[in-house]
CSV table of C-alpha atoms and ligand atoms in Angstrom, one decimal:
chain,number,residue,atom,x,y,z
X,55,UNK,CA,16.1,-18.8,-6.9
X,56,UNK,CA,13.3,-19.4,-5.0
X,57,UNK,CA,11.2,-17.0,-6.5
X,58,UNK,CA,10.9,-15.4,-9.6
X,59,UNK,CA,8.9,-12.5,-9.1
X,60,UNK,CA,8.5,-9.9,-5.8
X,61,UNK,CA,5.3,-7.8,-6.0
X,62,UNK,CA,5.6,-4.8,-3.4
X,63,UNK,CA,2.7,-3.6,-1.3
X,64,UNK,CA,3.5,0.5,-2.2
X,65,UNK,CA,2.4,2.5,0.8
X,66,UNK,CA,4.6,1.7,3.8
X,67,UNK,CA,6.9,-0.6,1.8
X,68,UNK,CA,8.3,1.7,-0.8
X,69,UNK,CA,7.6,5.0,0.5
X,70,UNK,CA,5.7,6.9,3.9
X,71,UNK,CA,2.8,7.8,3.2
X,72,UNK,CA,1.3,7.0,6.3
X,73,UNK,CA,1.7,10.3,7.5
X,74,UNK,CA,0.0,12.5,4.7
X,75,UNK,CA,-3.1,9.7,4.8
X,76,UNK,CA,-3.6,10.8,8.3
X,77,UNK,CA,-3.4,14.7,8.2
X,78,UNK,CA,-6.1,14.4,5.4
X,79,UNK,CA,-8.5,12.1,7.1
X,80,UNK,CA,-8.1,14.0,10.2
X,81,UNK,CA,-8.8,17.5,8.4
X,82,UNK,CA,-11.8,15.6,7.2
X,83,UNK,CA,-12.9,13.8,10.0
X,84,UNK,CA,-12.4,17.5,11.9
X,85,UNK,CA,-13.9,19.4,9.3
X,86,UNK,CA,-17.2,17.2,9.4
X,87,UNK,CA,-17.3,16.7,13.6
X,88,UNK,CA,-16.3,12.9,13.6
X,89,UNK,CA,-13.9,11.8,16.0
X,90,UNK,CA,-10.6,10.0,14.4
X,91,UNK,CA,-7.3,9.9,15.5
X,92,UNK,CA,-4.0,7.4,15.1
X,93,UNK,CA,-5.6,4.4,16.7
X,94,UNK,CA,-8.2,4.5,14.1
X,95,UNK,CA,-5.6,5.2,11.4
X,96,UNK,CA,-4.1,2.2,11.7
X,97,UNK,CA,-6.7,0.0,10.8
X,98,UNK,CA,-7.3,1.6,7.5
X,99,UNK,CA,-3.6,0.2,6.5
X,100,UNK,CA,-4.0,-1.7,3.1
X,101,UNK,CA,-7.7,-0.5,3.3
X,102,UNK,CA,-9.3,1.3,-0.1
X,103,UNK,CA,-10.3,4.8,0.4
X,104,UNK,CA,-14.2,4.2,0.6
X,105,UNK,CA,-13.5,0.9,3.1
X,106,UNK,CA,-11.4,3.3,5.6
X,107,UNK,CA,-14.4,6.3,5.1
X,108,UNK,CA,-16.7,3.2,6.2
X,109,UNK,CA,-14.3,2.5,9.6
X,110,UNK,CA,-13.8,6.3,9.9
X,111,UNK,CA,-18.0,6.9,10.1
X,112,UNK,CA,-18.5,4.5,12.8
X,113,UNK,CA,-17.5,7.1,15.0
X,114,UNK,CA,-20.5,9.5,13.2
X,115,UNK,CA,-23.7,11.0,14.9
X,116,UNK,CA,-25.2,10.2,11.8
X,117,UNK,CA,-25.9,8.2,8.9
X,118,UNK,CA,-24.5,9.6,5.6
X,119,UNK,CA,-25.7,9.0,2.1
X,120,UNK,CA,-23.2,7.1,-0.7
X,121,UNK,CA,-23.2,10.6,-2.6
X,122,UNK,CA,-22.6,12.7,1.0
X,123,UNK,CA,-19.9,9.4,1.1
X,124,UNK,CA,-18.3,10.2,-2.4
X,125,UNK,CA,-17.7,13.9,-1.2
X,126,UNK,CA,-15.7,13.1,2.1
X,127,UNK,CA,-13.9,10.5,0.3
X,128,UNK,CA,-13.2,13.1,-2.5
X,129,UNK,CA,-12.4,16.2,0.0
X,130,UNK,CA,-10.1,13.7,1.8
X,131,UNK,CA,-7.8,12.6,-1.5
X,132,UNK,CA,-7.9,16.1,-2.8
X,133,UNK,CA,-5.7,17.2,1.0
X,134,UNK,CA,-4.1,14.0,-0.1
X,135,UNK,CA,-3.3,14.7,-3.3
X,136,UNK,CA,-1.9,18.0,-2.1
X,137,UNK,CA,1.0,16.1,-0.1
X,138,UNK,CA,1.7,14.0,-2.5
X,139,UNK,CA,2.8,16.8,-5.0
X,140,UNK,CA,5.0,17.8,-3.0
X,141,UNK,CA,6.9,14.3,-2.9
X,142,UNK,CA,10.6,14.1,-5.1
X,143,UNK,CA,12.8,11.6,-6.0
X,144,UNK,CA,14.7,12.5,-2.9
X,145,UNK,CA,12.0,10.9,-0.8
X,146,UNK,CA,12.8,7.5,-2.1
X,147,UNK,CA,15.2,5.7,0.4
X,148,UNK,CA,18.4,5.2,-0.3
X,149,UNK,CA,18.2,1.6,1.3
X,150,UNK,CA,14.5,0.6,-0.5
X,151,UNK,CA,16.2,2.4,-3.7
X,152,UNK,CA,19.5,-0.1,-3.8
X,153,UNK,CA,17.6,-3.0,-2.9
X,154,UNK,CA,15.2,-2.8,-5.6
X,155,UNK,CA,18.4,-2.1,-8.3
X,156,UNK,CA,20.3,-5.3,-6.2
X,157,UNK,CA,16.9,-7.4,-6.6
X,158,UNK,CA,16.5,-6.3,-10.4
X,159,UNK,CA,20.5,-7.2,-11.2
X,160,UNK,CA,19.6,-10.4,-9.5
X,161,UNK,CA,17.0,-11.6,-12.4
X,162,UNK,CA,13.3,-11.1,-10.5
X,163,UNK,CA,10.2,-9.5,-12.1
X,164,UNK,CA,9.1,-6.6,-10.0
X,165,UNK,CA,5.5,-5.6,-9.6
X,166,UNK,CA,3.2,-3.4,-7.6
X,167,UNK,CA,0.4,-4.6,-5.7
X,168,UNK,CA,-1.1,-1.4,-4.1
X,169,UNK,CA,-4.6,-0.7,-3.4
X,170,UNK,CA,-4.5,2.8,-3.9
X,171,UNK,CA,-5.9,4.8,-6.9
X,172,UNK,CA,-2.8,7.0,-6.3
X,173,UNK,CA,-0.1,4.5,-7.1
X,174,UNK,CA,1.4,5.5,-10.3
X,175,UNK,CA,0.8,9.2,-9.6
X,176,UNK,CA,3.1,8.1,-6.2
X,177,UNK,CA,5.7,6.1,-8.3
X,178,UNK,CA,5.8,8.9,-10.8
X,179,UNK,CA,6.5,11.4,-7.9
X,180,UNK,CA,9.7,9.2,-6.8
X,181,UNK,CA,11.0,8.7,-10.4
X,182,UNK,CA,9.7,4.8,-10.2
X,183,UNK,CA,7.5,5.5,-13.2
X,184,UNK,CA,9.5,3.4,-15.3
X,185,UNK,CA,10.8,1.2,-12.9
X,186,UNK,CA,8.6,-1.7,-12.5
X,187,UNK,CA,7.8,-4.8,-14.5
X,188,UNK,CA,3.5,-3.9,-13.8
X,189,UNK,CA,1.5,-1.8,-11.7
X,190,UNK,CA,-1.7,-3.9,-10.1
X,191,UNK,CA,-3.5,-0.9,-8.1
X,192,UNK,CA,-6.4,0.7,-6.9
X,193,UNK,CA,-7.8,1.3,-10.2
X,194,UNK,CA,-7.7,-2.0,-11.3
X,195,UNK,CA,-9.8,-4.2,-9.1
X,196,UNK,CA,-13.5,-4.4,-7.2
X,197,UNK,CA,-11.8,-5.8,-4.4
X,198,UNK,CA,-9.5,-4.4,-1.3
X,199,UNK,CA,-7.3,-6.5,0.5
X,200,UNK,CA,-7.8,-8.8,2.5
X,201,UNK,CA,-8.7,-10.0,-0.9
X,202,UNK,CA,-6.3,-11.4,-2.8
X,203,UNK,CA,-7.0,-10.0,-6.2
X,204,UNK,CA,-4.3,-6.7,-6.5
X,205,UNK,CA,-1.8,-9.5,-5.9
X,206,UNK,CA,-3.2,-12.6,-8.3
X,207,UNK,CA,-3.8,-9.3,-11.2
X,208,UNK,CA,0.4,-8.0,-10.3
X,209,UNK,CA,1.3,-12.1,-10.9
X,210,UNK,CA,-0.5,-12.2,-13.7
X,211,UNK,CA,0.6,-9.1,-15.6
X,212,UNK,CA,4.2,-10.7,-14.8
X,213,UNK,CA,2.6,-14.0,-16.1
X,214,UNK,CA,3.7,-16.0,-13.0
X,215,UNK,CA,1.6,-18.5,-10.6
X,216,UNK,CA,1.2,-16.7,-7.5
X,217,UNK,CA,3.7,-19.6,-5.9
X,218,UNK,CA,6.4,-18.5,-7.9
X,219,UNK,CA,5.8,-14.9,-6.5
X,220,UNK,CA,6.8,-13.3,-3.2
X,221,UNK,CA,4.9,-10.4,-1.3
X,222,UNK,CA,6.1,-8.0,0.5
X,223,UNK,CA,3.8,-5.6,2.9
X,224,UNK,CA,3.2,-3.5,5.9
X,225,UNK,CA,-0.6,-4.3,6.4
X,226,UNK,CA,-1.8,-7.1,8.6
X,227,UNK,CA,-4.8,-6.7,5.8
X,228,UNK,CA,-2.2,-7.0,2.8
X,229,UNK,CA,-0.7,-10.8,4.5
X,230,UNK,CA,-3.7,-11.9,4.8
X,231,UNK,CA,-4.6,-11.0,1.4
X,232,UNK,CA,-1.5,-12.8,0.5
X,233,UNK,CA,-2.2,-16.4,2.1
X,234,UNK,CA,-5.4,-16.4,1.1
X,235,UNK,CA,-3.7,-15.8,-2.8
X,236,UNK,CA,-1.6,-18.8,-2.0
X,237,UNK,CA,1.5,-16.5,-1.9
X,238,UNK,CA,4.4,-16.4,0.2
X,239,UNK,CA,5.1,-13.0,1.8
X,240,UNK,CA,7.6,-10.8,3.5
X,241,UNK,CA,6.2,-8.7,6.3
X,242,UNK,CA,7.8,-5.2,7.3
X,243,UNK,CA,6.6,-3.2,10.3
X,244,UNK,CA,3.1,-4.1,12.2
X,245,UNK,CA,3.1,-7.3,9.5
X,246,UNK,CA,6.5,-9.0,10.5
X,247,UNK,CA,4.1,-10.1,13.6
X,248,UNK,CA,1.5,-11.9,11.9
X,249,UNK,CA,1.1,-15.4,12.6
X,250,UNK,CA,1.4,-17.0,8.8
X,251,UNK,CA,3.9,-14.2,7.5
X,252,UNK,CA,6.8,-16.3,5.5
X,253,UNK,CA,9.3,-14.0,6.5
X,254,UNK,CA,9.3,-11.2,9.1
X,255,UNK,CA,12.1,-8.6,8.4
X,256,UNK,CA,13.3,-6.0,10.1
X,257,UNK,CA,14.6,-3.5,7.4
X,258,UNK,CA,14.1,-3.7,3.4
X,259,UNK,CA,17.4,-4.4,2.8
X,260,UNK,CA,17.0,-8.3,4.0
X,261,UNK,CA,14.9,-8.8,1.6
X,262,UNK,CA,18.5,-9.6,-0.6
X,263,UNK,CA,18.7,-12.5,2.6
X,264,UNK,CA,16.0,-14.1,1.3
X,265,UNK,CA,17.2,-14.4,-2.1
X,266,UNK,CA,20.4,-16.2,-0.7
X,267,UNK,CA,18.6,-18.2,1.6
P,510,BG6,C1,-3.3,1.8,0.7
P,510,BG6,C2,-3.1,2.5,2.0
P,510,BG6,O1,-2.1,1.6,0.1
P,510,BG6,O2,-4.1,2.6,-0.2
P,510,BG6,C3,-4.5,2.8,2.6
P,510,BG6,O3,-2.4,1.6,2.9
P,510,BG6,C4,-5.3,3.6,1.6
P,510,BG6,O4,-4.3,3.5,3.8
P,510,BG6,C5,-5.4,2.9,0.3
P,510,BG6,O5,-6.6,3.9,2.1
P,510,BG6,C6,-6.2,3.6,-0.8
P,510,BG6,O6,-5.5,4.8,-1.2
P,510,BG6,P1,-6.0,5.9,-2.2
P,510,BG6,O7,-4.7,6.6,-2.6
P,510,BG6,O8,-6.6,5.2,-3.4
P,510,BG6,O9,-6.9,6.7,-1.5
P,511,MG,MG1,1.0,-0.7,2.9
């Protein structure tokens, strides 16, 4: 085997949250008079929650204080929150669901590498709570992606170098955050087109094609 552990990028690899990030930073952005919509969205992919209330606020009138800050970023994870309660076990994919088991019977470590604060709240929602090997997230780094550290924290709580490790992502930010950790990384959605992605697939499932390869 290549590789002996796969550390999974959580939003937009595991599960679609993409959708409920939105409809909360929009009721916020509405709610407050700042203009946001799906264009903007995008670039908050892989992006922590006070980073994307930063790229959100360049479209403000005005300049707002860091505790005015702490409230939006709080109003928008509690309409956040909201959707993710109402998440189940049946909003796991069958597809992401079998390929994990398939990549577990095949002898890798399994790790999350997430940059939300939400992650084992998400994972617990799908029935993943016990699932994987370690949990890097939101809550336990200073530093967002493009910076490498949720990823070097995930190898290390496998206790693997970070070339022995494989990432797998959605976020242009969360490759970048790879290379610069000196990892290797799979890239799914808008990050199968990055320029220094390892390997760009199409659907989770080929993920198992790597292994073979
Ligand atoms: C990432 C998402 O996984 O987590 C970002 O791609 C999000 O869009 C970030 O901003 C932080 O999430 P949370 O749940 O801590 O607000
Ligand atoms: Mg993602």
């Amino acid at each position: 085997m290549k590789y002996k552990g796969i550390i999974f990028d959580l939003d937009g690899v595991i599960c679609f949250t993409d959708q409920f990030h939105y409809q909360a930073w929009k009721k916020m952005a509405d709610e407050t008079g700042i203009y946001f919509d799906e264009v903007i969205n995008n670039r908050l992919r892989g992006v922590s929650r006070m980073e994307s209330l930063n790229i959100i606020l360049e479209r403000a009138k005005r300049v707002y204080s860091d505790d005015e800050k702490e409230a939006l970023a709080e109003k928008k994870n509690r309409l956040y929150v909201e959707f993710l309660q109402k998440m189940s076990p049946a909003d796991l994919k069958m597809e992401v669901k079998e390929t994990l088991e398939a990549l577990r019977r095949v002898g890798y470590k399994l790790a999350i590498g997430s940059s939300s604060k939400n992650a084992k709240l998400i994972l617990e929602r799908l029935g993943l709570d016990d699932f994987f090997d370690a949990v890097s997230d939101g809550t336990n780094i200073t530093r967002s992606k493009p910076d490498p550290e949720v990823f070097l924290i995930a190898a290390e709580y496998l206790k693997l170098a970070p070339k022995e490790c494989l990432v797998v992502e959605d976020a242009l930010a969360g490759i970048d955050a790879a290379v610069s950790g000196g990892f290797d990384s799979a890239g799914i959605g808008e990050a199968a087109s990055h320029e220094k992605v390892t390997y760009p697939i199409a659907r989770f499932s080929q993920l198992l094609e790597i292994e073979e390869g």
